[in-house]
């Protein structure tokens, strides 16, 4: 049984995942970066032991998916926005020492891509792009079944490719990158910016709420959904033109309302990507559900130590 660890900005999830990708037990804890790396490591270790006990199994390997940037080959954290003080810490080495098993870590979007490719909607798709749309936009690219890595094993930041230079400013330094236009918070801030002062639904607005309001016929929310479909579609059309992949698999919290967007996205891709056989690129929803990152983390171990013959160099 593989111990899986999903490290996010707000929470850390841990679970036992069997050989078919099933979650046999699961625990979570707030990340609380200010308590320091040692505290997080203690909690991860305790949760792994408890989770193995609950599933009645022994841990044979550990896979980690983490919000980035991380160094997949050394197992160290880079300068992660949510926990900059953890830079240089090495959970792969530390967990290997604690549990006396092999461990590996990937960026969480790459982990989720591996999970969907191994056990989910991306099975038998060798050129696969996984895109998660939530508070940000992340993507993992698998080419010929292998994680695409950039220079120095970096993870390309597809959520920050430029879509409209006249768009809003983003933390990455660009104006109008994909994330700034199409992530969940972009839906909220756009609706807030165009709503008249007497619009009754401004407080507590979230992307999820906007989607609900759109389903109830709220005209402003419907406009926000229309705009979201357009910008999501533009970014995806760029990916189809650039990579011409077998499949794009969509996950993340905004995609829980995918029925509002999917037809529009597919139409936009068909109409825009005429130079590649876009009709053969399947655009589908992630099938591993809320635990896709956790299941993907387990898949990281399989990818590093089984699928690739234990070469450790991929
Ligand atoms: Zn950006």
PDB file of C-alpha atoms and ligand atoms in Angstrom:
ATOM      1  CA  UNK A   1       0.000   0.000   0.000  1.00  0.00           C
ATOM      2  CA  UNK A   2       1.332   3.434  -0.925  1.00  0.00           C
ATOM      3  CA  UNK A   3       1.232   6.257   1.587  1.00  0.00           C
ATOM      4  CA  UNK A   4       0.137   9.410  -0.260  1.00  0.00           C
ATOM      5  CA  UNK A   5       0.778  12.967   0.911  1.00  0.00           C
ATOM      6  CA  UNK A   6      -0.848  15.985  -0.740  1.00  0.00           C
ATOM      7  CA  UNK A   7       0.655  19.253   0.493  1.00  0.00           C
ATOM      8  CA  UNK A   8      -1.370  22.346  -0.334  1.00  0.00           C
ATOM      9  CA  UNK A   9      -1.310  25.956   0.811  1.00  0.00           C
ATOM     10  CA  UNK A  10      -4.190  25.507   3.248  1.00  0.00           C
ATOM     11  CA  UNK A  11      -4.265  21.791   4.032  1.00  0.00           C
ATOM     12  CA  UNK A  12      -2.217  18.618   4.010  1.00  0.00           C
ATOM     13  CA  UNK A  13      -4.046  15.392   3.154  1.00  0.00           C
ATOM     14  CA  UNK A  14      -2.633  11.939   3.771  1.00  0.00           C
ATOM     15  CA  UNK A  15      -4.016   8.562   2.753  1.00  0.00           C
ATOM     16  CA  UNK A  16      -3.400   4.937   1.913  1.00  0.00           C
ATOM     17  CA  UNK A  17      -3.907   4.164  -1.764  1.00  0.00           C
ATOM     18  CA  UNK A  18      -4.041   0.609  -3.071  1.00  0.00           C
ATOM     19  CA  UNK A  19      -2.687  -0.702  -6.379  1.00  0.00           C
ATOM     20  CA  UNK A  20      -5.848   0.176  -8.270  1.00  0.00           C
ATOM     21  CA  UNK A  21      -5.887   3.783  -7.061  1.00  0.00           C
ATOM     22  CA  UNK A  22      -8.535   3.299  -4.390  1.00  0.00           C
ATOM     23  CA  UNK A  23      -8.385   5.469  -1.265  1.00  0.00           C
ATOM     24  CA  UNK A  24      -8.416   3.028   1.684  1.00  0.00           C
ATOM     25  CA  UNK A  25      -8.057   5.622   4.451  1.00  0.00           C
ATOM     26  CA  UNK A  26      -7.633   9.361   4.595  1.00  0.00           C
ATOM     27  CA  UNK A  27      -6.750  12.078   7.126  1.00  0.00           C
ATOM     28  CA  UNK A  28      -6.043  15.778   6.870  1.00  0.00           C
ATOM     29  CA  UNK A  29      -4.626  18.683   8.809  1.00  0.00           C
ATOM     30  CA  UNK A  30      -4.375  22.424   8.147  1.00  0.00           C
ATOM     31  CA  UNK A  31      -0.965  23.273   6.667  1.00  0.00           C
ATOM     32  CA  UNK A  32      -0.288  26.087   9.150  1.00  0.00           C
ATOM     33  CA  UNK A  33       3.090  26.985   7.637  1.00  0.00           C
ATOM     34  CA  UNK A  34       3.884  29.387  10.491  1.00  0.00           C
ATOM     35  CA  UNK A  35       4.278  26.457  12.890  1.00  0.00           C
ATOM     36  CA  UNK A  36       7.359  25.524  10.891  1.00  0.00           C
ATOM     37  CA  UNK A  37       8.449  22.608   8.728  1.00  0.00           C
ATOM     38  CA  UNK A  38       9.270  20.321  11.673  1.00  0.00           C
ATOM     39  CA  UNK A  39       5.691  20.583  12.924  1.00  0.00           C
ATOM     40  CA  UNK A  40       4.302  19.780   9.472  1.00  0.00           C
ATOM     41  CA  UNK A  41       6.663  16.804   9.134  1.00  0.00           C
ATOM     42  CA  UNK A  42       5.599  15.501  12.569  1.00  0.00           C
ATOM     43  CA  UNK A  43       1.946  15.756  11.601  1.00  0.00           C
ATOM     44  CA  UNK A  44       2.511  14.084   8.223  1.00  0.00           C
ATOM     45  CA  UNK A  45       4.415  11.238   9.906  1.00  0.00           C
ATOM     46  CA  UNK A  46       1.713  10.774  12.548  1.00  0.00           C
ATOM     47  CA  UNK A  47      -1.064  10.878   9.952  1.00  0.00           C
ATOM     48  CA  UNK A  48       0.725   8.328   7.751  1.00  0.00           C
ATOM     49  CA  UNK A  49       1.076   5.934  10.708  1.00  0.00           C
ATOM     50  CA  UNK A  50      -2.559   6.445  11.760  1.00  0.00           C
ATOM     51  CA  UNK A  51      -3.812   6.130   8.216  1.00  0.00           C
ATOM     52  CA  UNK A  52      -1.894   2.844   7.739  1.00  0.00           C
ATOM     53  CA  UNK A  53      -3.298   1.579  11.038  1.00  0.00           C
ATOM     54  CA  UNK A  54      -6.858   2.456   9.982  1.00  0.00           C
ATOM     55  CA  UNK A  55      -6.415   0.685   6.637  1.00  0.00           C
ATOM     56  CA  UNK A  56      -4.745  -2.265   8.395  1.00  0.00           C
ATOM     57  CA  UNK A  57      -1.775  -2.188   6.079  1.00  0.00           C
ATOM     58  CA  UNK A  58       1.940  -1.665   5.876  1.00  0.00           C
ATOM     59  CA  UNK A  59       3.377   1.272   3.926  1.00  0.00           C
ATOM     60  CA  UNK A  60       5.528   0.027   1.046  1.00  0.00           C
ATOM     61  CA  UNK A  61       6.338   3.397  -0.526  1.00  0.00           C
ATOM     62  CA  UNK A  62       5.476   7.087  -0.191  1.00  0.00           C
ATOM     63  CA  UNK A  63       4.355   9.467  -2.924  1.00  0.00           C
ATOM     64  CA  UNK A  64       4.066  13.222  -2.409  1.00  0.00           C
ATOM     65  CA  UNK A  65       2.345  15.908  -4.454  1.00  0.00           C
ATOM     66  CA  UNK A  66       2.999  19.478  -3.383  1.00  0.00           C
ATOM     67  CA  UNK A  67       2.160  22.965  -4.407  1.00  0.00           C
ATOM     68  CA  UNK A  68       5.276  24.303  -6.106  1.00  0.00           C
ATOM     69  CA  UNK A  69       7.895  25.183  -6.946  1.00  0.00           C
ATOM     70  CA  UNK A  70       9.592  21.997  -5.778  1.00  0.00           C
ATOM     71  CA  UNK A  71      12.643  20.065  -6.960  1.00  0.00           C
ATOM     72  CA  UNK A  72      11.315  16.632  -8.012  1.00  0.00           C
ATOM     73  CA  UNK A  73      14.709  14.989  -8.376  1.00  0.00           C
ATOM     74  CA  UNK A  74      16.201  16.056  -5.046  1.00  0.00           C
ATOM     75  CA  UNK A  75      12.926  16.078  -3.085  1.00  0.00           C
ATOM     76  CA  UNK A  76      13.382  19.614  -1.796  1.00  0.00           C
ATOM     77  CA  UNK A  77      10.910  22.463  -1.552  1.00  0.00           C
ATOM     78  CA  UNK A  78      11.721  25.544  -3.631  1.00  0.00           C
ATOM     79  CA  UNK A  79      10.530  29.016  -2.752  1.00  0.00           C
ATOM     80  CA  UNK A  80       6.857  28.141  -2.308  1.00  0.00           C
ATOM     81  CA  UNK A  81       4.526  31.109  -1.994  1.00  0.00           C
ATOM     82  CA  UNK A  82       2.536  29.550   0.848  1.00  0.00           C
ATOM     83  CA  UNK A  83       5.536  28.418   2.934  1.00  0.00           C
ATOM     84  CA  UNK A  84       8.682  30.287   1.880  1.00  0.00           C
ATOM     85  CA  UNK A  85      10.438  29.398   5.155  1.00  0.00           C
ATOM     86  CA  UNK A  86      10.423  25.717   4.146  1.00  0.00           C
ATOM     87  CA  UNK A  87      12.726  26.306   1.172  1.00  0.00           C
ATOM     88  CA  UNK A  88      15.466  23.671   1.048  1.00  0.00           C
ATOM     89  CA  UNK A  89      13.648  21.309   3.426  1.00  0.00           C
ATOM     90  CA  UNK A  90      13.460  17.768   2.065  1.00  0.00           C
ATOM     91  CA  UNK A  91      10.309  15.767   2.900  1.00  0.00           C
ATOM     92  CA  UNK A  92      11.343  12.930   0.557  1.00  0.00           C
ATOM     93  CA  UNK A  93      14.557  12.255   2.451  1.00  0.00           C
ATOM     94  CA  UNK A  94      12.901  12.828   5.847  1.00  0.00           C
ATOM     95  CA  UNK A  95       9.990  10.444   5.196  1.00  0.00           C
ATOM     96  CA  UNK A  96      12.321   7.802   3.710  1.00  0.00           C
ATOM     97  CA  UNK A  97      14.306   7.930   6.958  1.00  0.00           C
ATOM     98  CA  UNK A  98      11.180   7.700   9.112  1.00  0.00           C
ATOM     99  CA  UNK A  99       9.545   4.818   7.248  1.00  0.00           C
ATOM    100  CA  UNK A 100      12.509   3.004   5.626  1.00  0.00           C
ATOM    101  CA  UNK A 101      10.781   2.938   2.224  1.00  0.00           C
ATOM    102  CA  UNK A 102      11.369   4.774  -1.063  1.00  0.00           C
ATOM    103  CA  UNK A 103       9.633   8.125  -1.593  1.00  0.00           C
ATOM    104  CA  UNK A 104       9.230  10.627  -4.418  1.00  0.00           C
ATOM    105  CA  UNK A 105       7.679  14.072  -4.859  1.00  0.00           C
ATOM    106  CA  UNK A 106       6.200  15.947  -7.817  1.00  0.00           C
ATOM    107  CA  UNK A 107       4.410  19.252  -8.296  1.00  0.00           C
ATOM    108  CA  UNK A 108       0.741  18.626  -7.412  1.00  0.00           C
ATOM    109  CA  UNK A 109      -0.539  19.265 -10.948  1.00  0.00           C
ATOM    110  CA  UNK A 110       1.970  16.755 -12.342  1.00  0.00           C
ATOM    111  CA  UNK A 111       0.900  14.322  -9.615  1.00  0.00           C
ATOM    112  CA  UNK A 112      -2.775  14.730 -10.525  1.00  0.00           C
ATOM    113  CA  UNK A 113      -1.891  14.295 -14.218  1.00  0.00           C
ATOM    114  CA  UNK A 114      -0.116  11.036 -13.380  1.00  0.00           C
ATOM    115  CA  UNK A 115      -3.110   9.905 -11.306  1.00  0.00           C
ATOM    116  CA  UNK A 116      -5.605  10.581 -14.088  1.00  0.00           C
ATOM    117  CA  UNK A 117      -3.287   8.937 -16.638  1.00  0.00           C
ATOM    118  CA  UNK A 118      -2.808   5.856 -14.478  1.00  0.00           C
ATOM    119  CA  UNK A 119      -6.182   5.332 -12.874  1.00  0.00           C
ATOM    120  CA  UNK A 120      -8.600   7.971 -14.200  1.00  0.00           C
ATOM    121  CA  UNK A 121      -9.966   9.744 -17.255  1.00  0.00           C
ATOM    122  CA  UNK A 122      -6.590   9.832 -19.002  1.00  0.00           C
ATOM    123  CA  UNK A 123      -5.956   6.101 -19.228  1.00  0.00           C
ATOM    124  CA  UNK A 124      -4.336   5.069 -22.521  1.00  0.00           C
ATOM    125  CA  UNK A 125      -3.685   8.688 -23.469  1.00  0.00           C
ATOM    126  CA  UNK A 126       0.035   9.107 -23.915  1.00  0.00           C
ATOM    127  CA  UNK A 127      -0.080  12.865 -24.654  1.00  0.00           C
ATOM    128  CA  UNK A 128      -2.148  14.192 -21.804  1.00  0.00           C
ATOM    129  CA  UNK A 129      -2.559  17.633 -20.245  1.00  0.00           C
ATOM    130  CA  UNK A 130      -4.258  17.877 -16.879  1.00  0.00           C
ATOM    131  CA  UNK A 131      -5.626  21.326 -16.020  1.00  0.00           C
ATOM    132  CA  UNK A 132      -6.960  22.259 -12.596  1.00  0.00           C
ATOM    133  CA  UNK A 133      -9.119  25.375 -12.307  1.00  0.00           C
ATOM    134  CA  UNK A 134      -9.762  26.619  -8.785  1.00  0.00           C
ATOM    135  CA  UNK A 135      -8.245  29.508  -6.849  1.00  0.00           C
ATOM    136  CA  UNK A 136      -5.498  29.359  -9.489  1.00  0.00           C
ATOM    137  CA  UNK A 137      -4.903  27.442 -12.699  1.00  0.00           C
ATOM    138  CA  UNK A 138      -2.316  24.674 -12.673  1.00  0.00           C
ATOM    139  CA  UNK A 139      -1.421  22.158 -15.330  1.00  0.00           C
ATOM    140  CA  UNK A 140       0.650  19.027 -15.679  1.00  0.00           C
ATOM    141  CA  UNK A 141       1.850  17.895 -19.099  1.00  0.00           C
ATOM    142  CA  UNK A 142       2.575  14.238 -19.883  1.00  0.00           C
ATOM    143  CA  UNK A 143       4.230  13.590 -23.215  1.00  0.00           C
ATOM    144  CA  UNK A 144       4.549   9.963 -24.294  1.00  0.00           C
ATOM    145  CA  UNK A 145       3.497   9.024 -20.793  1.00  0.00           C
ATOM    146  CA  UNK A 146       6.285  10.971 -19.119  1.00  0.00           C
ATOM    147  CA  UNK A 147       6.137  14.158 -17.094  1.00  0.00           C
ATOM    148  CA  UNK A 148       7.362  17.016 -19.239  1.00  0.00           C
ATOM    149  CA  UNK A 149      10.083  18.899 -17.364  1.00  0.00           C
ATOM    150  CA  UNK A 150      11.719  22.172 -18.270  1.00  0.00           C
ATOM    151  CA  UNK A 151      15.247  23.335 -17.681  1.00  0.00           C
ATOM    152  CA  UNK A 152      16.634  22.201 -14.291  1.00  0.00           C
ATOM    153  CA  UNK A 153      13.608  19.902 -13.967  1.00  0.00           C
ATOM    154  CA  UNK A 154      11.309  22.920 -13.624  1.00  0.00           C
ATOM    155  CA  UNK A 155       7.537  22.717 -13.894  1.00  0.00           C
ATOM    156  CA  UNK A 156       6.197  24.960 -16.687  1.00  0.00           C
ATOM    157  CA  UNK A 157       3.617  27.455 -15.407  1.00  0.00           C
ATOM    158  CA  UNK A 158       0.887  27.023 -17.976  1.00  0.00           C
ATOM    159  CA  UNK A 159      -1.648  28.880 -15.819  1.00  0.00           C
ATOM    160  CA  UNK A 160       0.427  31.998 -16.361  1.00  0.00           C
ATOM    161  CA  UNK A 161       0.611  32.028 -20.137  1.00  0.00           C
ATOM    162  CA  UNK A 162      -0.516  35.332 -21.549  1.00  0.00           C
ATOM    163  CA  UNK A 163      -4.052  35.522 -22.911  1.00  0.00           C
ATOM    164  CA  UNK A 164      -4.833  39.271 -22.951  1.00  0.00           C
ATOM    165  CA  UNK A 165      -2.111  41.848 -22.186  1.00  0.00           C
ATOM    166  CA  UNK A 166      -4.789  44.422 -21.345  1.00  0.00           C
ATOM    167  CA  UNK A 167      -6.095  42.114 -18.599  1.00  0.00           C
ATOM    168  CA  UNK A 168      -5.678  42.365 -14.817  1.00  0.00           C
ATOM    169  CA  UNK A 169      -2.299  42.314 -13.043  1.00  0.00           C
ATOM    170  CA  UNK A 170      -1.115  38.961 -11.692  1.00  0.00           C
ATOM    171  CA  UNK A 171       1.412  37.991  -9.006  1.00  0.00           C
ATOM    172  CA  UNK A 172       3.566  36.487 -11.760  1.00  0.00           C
ATOM    173  CA  UNK A 173       4.315  39.934 -13.169  1.00  0.00           C
ATOM    174  CA  UNK A 174       2.179  39.686 -16.311  1.00  0.00           C
ATOM    175  CA  UNK A 175      -1.086  41.399 -16.996  1.00  0.00           C
ATOM    176  CA  UNK A 176      -3.827  39.174 -18.343  1.00  0.00           C
ATOM    177  CA  UNK A 177      -2.307  35.747 -17.921  1.00  0.00           C
ATOM    178  CA  UNK A 178      -4.738  32.828 -18.110  1.00  0.00           C
ATOM    179  CA  UNK A 179      -5.065  32.465 -14.329  1.00  0.00           C
ATOM    180  CA  UNK A 180      -5.793  36.163 -13.813  1.00  0.00           C
ATOM    181  CA  UNK A 181      -8.671  35.919 -16.295  1.00  0.00           C
ATOM    182  CA  UNK A 182     -10.114  32.459 -15.764  1.00  0.00           C
ATOM    183  CA  UNK A 183      -9.402  31.150 -12.233  1.00  0.00           C
ATOM    184  CA  UNK A 184     -12.281  31.202  -9.721  1.00  0.00           C
ATOM    185  CA  UNK A 185     -11.346  34.547  -8.094  1.00  0.00           C
ATOM    186  CA  UNK A 186     -11.315  36.172 -11.563  1.00  0.00           C
ATOM    187  CA  UNK A 187     -15.014  35.332 -11.963  1.00  0.00           C
ATOM    188  CA  UNK A 188     -15.739  36.967  -8.619  1.00  0.00           C
ATOM    189  CA  UNK A 189     -13.716  40.136  -9.161  1.00  0.00           C
ATOM    190  CA  UNK A 190     -15.114  40.613 -12.671  1.00  0.00           C
ATOM    191  CA  UNK A 191     -18.707  40.305 -11.488  1.00  0.00           C
ATOM    192  CA  UNK A 192     -17.992  42.677  -8.609  1.00  0.00           C
ATOM    193  CA  UNK A 193     -16.500  45.181 -11.053  1.00  0.00           C
ATOM    194  CA  UNK A 194     -19.545  45.296 -13.336  1.00  0.00           C
ATOM    195  CA  UNK A 195     -22.350  44.847 -10.777  1.00  0.00           C
ATOM    196  CA  UNK A 196     -24.488  47.923 -10.054  1.00  0.00           C
ATOM    197  CA  UNK A 197     -24.330  49.134  -6.422  1.00  0.00           C
ATOM    198  CA  UNK A 198     -27.803  47.738  -5.730  1.00  0.00           C
ATOM    199  CA  UNK A 199     -26.951  44.203  -6.929  1.00  0.00           C
ATOM    200  CA  UNK A 200     -28.212  42.159  -3.983  1.00  0.00           C
ATOM    201  CA  UNK A 201     -25.821  39.194  -4.131  1.00  0.00           C
ATOM    202  CA  UNK A 202     -22.384  40.747  -3.771  1.00  0.00           C
ATOM    203  CA  UNK A 203     -21.574  39.609  -0.253  1.00  0.00           C
ATOM    204  CA  UNK A 204     -19.952  36.210   0.138  1.00  0.00           C
ATOM    205  CA  UNK A 205     -19.679  35.795  -3.600  1.00  0.00           C
ATOM    206  CA  UNK A 206     -17.605  32.824  -4.804  1.00  0.00           C
ATOM    207  CA  UNK A 207     -17.161  31.162  -8.187  1.00  0.00           C
ATOM    208  CA  UNK A 208     -19.370  28.327  -6.940  1.00  0.00           C
ATOM    209  CA  UNK A 209     -22.092  30.785  -5.910  1.00  0.00           C
ATOM    210  CA  UNK A 210     -21.908  32.561  -9.281  1.00  0.00           C
ATOM    211  CA  UNK A 211     -22.459  29.223 -11.018  1.00  0.00           C
ATOM    212  CA  UNK A 212     -25.457  28.505  -8.803  1.00  0.00           C
ATOM    213  CA  UNK A 213     -26.905  31.958  -9.511  1.00  0.00           C
ATOM    214  CA  UNK A 214     -26.359  31.439 -13.247  1.00  0.00           C
ATOM    215  CA  UNK A 215     -28.343  28.196 -13.055  1.00  0.00           C
ATOM    216  CA  UNK A 216     -31.141  30.137 -11.356  1.00  0.00           C
ATOM    217  CA  UNK A 217     -31.158  32.576 -14.266  1.00  0.00           C
ATOM    218  CA  UNK A 218     -29.394  35.569 -12.681  1.00  0.00           C
ATOM    219  CA  UNK A 219     -28.412  37.651 -15.757  1.00  0.00           C
ATOM    220  CA  UNK A 220     -25.136  39.016 -14.322  1.00  0.00           C
ATOM    221  CA  UNK A 221     -24.028  35.582 -13.145  1.00  0.00           C
ATOM    222  CA  UNK A 222     -24.838  34.203 -16.585  1.00  0.00           C
ATOM    223  CA  UNK A 223     -22.627  36.862 -18.130  1.00  0.00           C
ATOM    224  CA  UNK A 224     -19.835  35.892 -15.731  1.00  0.00           C
ATOM    225  CA  UNK A 225     -20.211  32.243 -16.787  1.00  0.00           C
ATOM    226  CA  UNK A 226     -20.161  33.261 -20.440  1.00  0.00           C
ATOM    227  CA  UNK A 227     -16.968  35.230 -19.873  1.00  0.00           C
ATOM    228  CA  UNK A 228     -15.425  32.357 -17.904  1.00  0.00           C
ATOM    229  CA  UNK A 229     -16.235  29.937 -20.731  1.00  0.00           C
ATOM    230  CA  UNK A 230     -14.571  32.292 -23.215  1.00  0.00           C
ATOM    231  CA  UNK A 231     -11.332  32.712 -21.259  1.00  0.00           C
ATOM    232  CA  UNK A 232     -11.112  29.077 -20.214  1.00  0.00           C
ATOM    233  CA  UNK A 233     -11.695  28.135 -23.830  1.00  0.00           C
ATOM    234  CA  UNK A 234      -9.032  30.529 -25.122  1.00  0.00           C
ATOM    235  CA  UNK A 235      -6.379  29.083 -22.818  1.00  0.00           C
ATOM    236  CA  UNK A 236      -7.372  25.531 -23.712  1.00  0.00           C
ATOM    237  CA  UNK A 237      -7.382  26.369 -27.413  1.00  0.00           C
ATOM    238  CA  UNK A 238      -3.810  27.627 -26.991  1.00  0.00           C
ATOM    239  CA  UNK A 239      -2.856  24.295 -25.408  1.00  0.00           C
ATOM    240  CA  UNK A 240      -4.498  22.355 -28.233  1.00  0.00           C
ATOM    241  CA  UNK A 241      -2.655  24.428 -30.837  1.00  0.00           C
ATOM    242  CA  UNK A 242       0.670  24.179 -29.007  1.00  0.00           C
ATOM    243  CA  UNK A 243       0.616  20.489 -28.053  1.00  0.00           C
ATOM    244  CA  UNK A 244      -2.117  18.831 -30.111  1.00  0.00           C
ATOM    245  CA  UNK A 245      -2.569  16.341 -27.249  1.00  0.00           C
ATOM    246  CA  UNK A 246      -4.639  13.149 -27.174  1.00  0.00           C
ATOM    247  CA  UNK A 247      -6.590  14.526 -24.249  1.00  0.00           C
ATOM    248  CA  UNK A 248      -7.052  17.428 -21.898  1.00  0.00           C
ATOM    249  CA  UNK A 249      -8.480  16.428 -18.521  1.00  0.00           C
ATOM    250  CA  UNK A 250     -10.108  19.164 -16.439  1.00  0.00           C
ATOM    251  CA  UNK A 251     -10.295  19.187 -12.645  1.00  0.00           C
ATOM    252  CA  UNK A 252     -10.454  21.640  -9.753  1.00  0.00           C
ATOM    253  CA  UNK A 253     -13.289  23.315  -7.852  1.00  0.00           C
ATOM    254  CA  UNK A 254     -14.560  25.481 -10.732  1.00  0.00           C
ATOM    255  CA  UNK A 255     -14.934  22.341 -12.837  1.00  0.00           C
ATOM    256  CA  UNK A 256     -17.539  21.035 -10.412  1.00  0.00           C
ATOM    257  CA  UNK A 257     -19.826  23.283 -12.466  1.00  0.00           C
ATOM    258  CA  UNK A 258     -18.364  21.995 -15.736  1.00  0.00           C
ATOM    259  CA  UNK A 259     -21.781  21.448 -17.303  1.00  0.00           C
ATOM    260  CA  UNK A 260     -22.018  25.244 -17.595  1.00  0.00           C
ATOM    261  CA  UNK A 261     -18.744  25.510 -19.517  1.00  0.00           C
ATOM    262  CA  UNK A 262     -17.957  22.315 -21.397  1.00  0.00           C
ATOM    263  CA  UNK A 263     -20.034  22.756 -24.556  1.00  0.00           C
ATOM    264  CA  UNK A 264     -18.821  26.331 -24.996  1.00  0.00           C
ATOM    265  CA  UNK A 265     -15.206  25.343 -24.427  1.00  0.00           C
ATOM    266  CA  UNK A 266     -15.392  22.497 -26.921  1.00  0.00           C
ATOM    267  CA  UNK A 267     -17.019  24.738 -29.535  1.00  0.00           C
ATOM    268  CA  UNK A 268     -14.401  27.432 -29.079  1.00  0.00           C
ATOM    269  CA  UNK A 269     -11.571  24.909 -29.452  1.00  0.00           C
ATOM    270  CA  UNK A 270     -13.145  23.437 -32.600  1.00  0.00           C
ATOM    271  CA  UNK A 271     -13.607  26.873 -34.131  1.00  0.00           C
ATOM    272  CA  UNK A 272     -10.162  28.198 -33.210  1.00  0.00           C
ATOM    273  CA  UNK A 273      -7.752  25.311 -33.681  1.00  0.00           C
ATOM    274  CA  UNK A 274      -7.983  24.697 -37.390  1.00  0.00           C
ATOM    275  CA  UNK A 275      -4.348  23.848 -38.064  1.00  0.00           C
ATOM    276  CA  UNK A 276      -4.285  20.803 -35.803  1.00  0.00           C
ATOM    277  CA  UNK A 277      -6.731  17.871 -35.713  1.00  0.00           C
ATOM    278  CA  UNK A 278      -8.493  19.361 -32.683  1.00  0.00           C
ATOM    279  CA  UNK A 279     -11.551  17.144 -33.203  1.00  0.00           C
ATOM    280  CA  UNK A 280      -9.338  14.274 -32.042  1.00  0.00           C
ATOM    281  CA  UNK A 281      -8.280  15.975 -28.823  1.00  0.00           C
ATOM    282  CA  UNK A 282     -10.632  14.701 -26.174  1.00  0.00           C
ATOM    283  CA  UNK A 283     -11.620  17.348 -23.606  1.00  0.00           C
ATOM    284  CA  UNK A 284     -13.026  15.577 -20.589  1.00  0.00           C
ATOM    285  CA  UNK A 285     -13.499  15.859 -16.848  1.00  0.00           C
ATOM    286  CA  UNK A 286     -11.173  14.362 -14.265  1.00  0.00           C
ATOM    287  CA  UNK A 287     -12.650  11.150 -12.931  1.00  0.00           C
ATOM    288  CA  UNK A 288     -10.808  10.716  -9.628  1.00  0.00           C
ATOM    289  CA  UNK A 289     -12.989  13.281  -7.846  1.00  0.00           C
ATOM    290  CA  UNK A 290     -12.096  15.276  -4.750  1.00  0.00           C
ATOM    291  CA  UNK A 291      -9.160  13.019  -3.942  1.00  0.00           C
ATOM    292  CA  UNK A 292      -7.496  13.363  -7.334  1.00  0.00           C
ATOM    293  CA  UNK A 293      -4.461  15.128  -5.849  1.00  0.00           C
ATOM    294  CA  UNK A 294      -4.066  12.515  -3.132  1.00  0.00           C
ATOM    295  CA  UNK A 295      -4.476   9.620  -5.542  1.00  0.00           C
ATOM    296  CA  UNK A 296      -2.070  11.383  -7.896  1.00  0.00           C
ATOM    297  CA  UNK A 297       0.481  11.643  -5.073  1.00  0.00           C
ATOM    298  CA  UNK A 298       0.413   7.851  -4.746  1.00  0.00           C
ATOM    299  CA  UNK A 299       0.826   7.549  -8.496  1.00  0.00           C
ATOM    300  CA  UNK A 300       4.021   9.596  -8.219  1.00  0.00           C
ATOM    301  CA  UNK A 301       5.590   6.659  -6.387  1.00  0.00           C
ATOM    302  CA  UNK A 302       4.463   4.170  -9.052  1.00  0.00           C
ATOM    303  CA  UNK A 303       5.723   6.465 -11.798  1.00  0.00           C
ATOM    304  CA  UNK A 304       9.139   6.932 -10.247  1.00  0.00           C
ATOM    305  CA  UNK A 305       9.798   3.398  -9.013  1.00  0.00           C
ATOM    306  CA  UNK A 306       7.657   1.032 -11.102  1.00  0.00           C
ATOM    307  CA  UNK A 307       6.454   2.456 -14.438  1.00  0.00           C
ATOM    308  CA  UNK A 308       9.848   3.814 -15.349  1.00  0.00           C
ATOM    309  CA  UNK A 309      11.719   0.757 -14.208  1.00  0.00           C
ATOM    310  CA  UNK A 310      13.062   2.381 -11.088  1.00  0.00           C
ATOM    311  CA  UNK A 311      15.505   4.482 -13.059  1.00  0.00           C
ATOM    312  CA  UNK A 312      14.828   7.454 -10.854  1.00  0.00           C
ATOM    313  CA  UNK A 313      15.827   9.848 -13.587  1.00  0.00           C
ATOM    314  CA  UNK A 314      12.426  10.891 -14.869  1.00  0.00           C
TER     315      UNK A 314
HETATM  316 ZN1  LIG B   1       0.107  35.174 -13.816  1.00  0.00          ZN
END
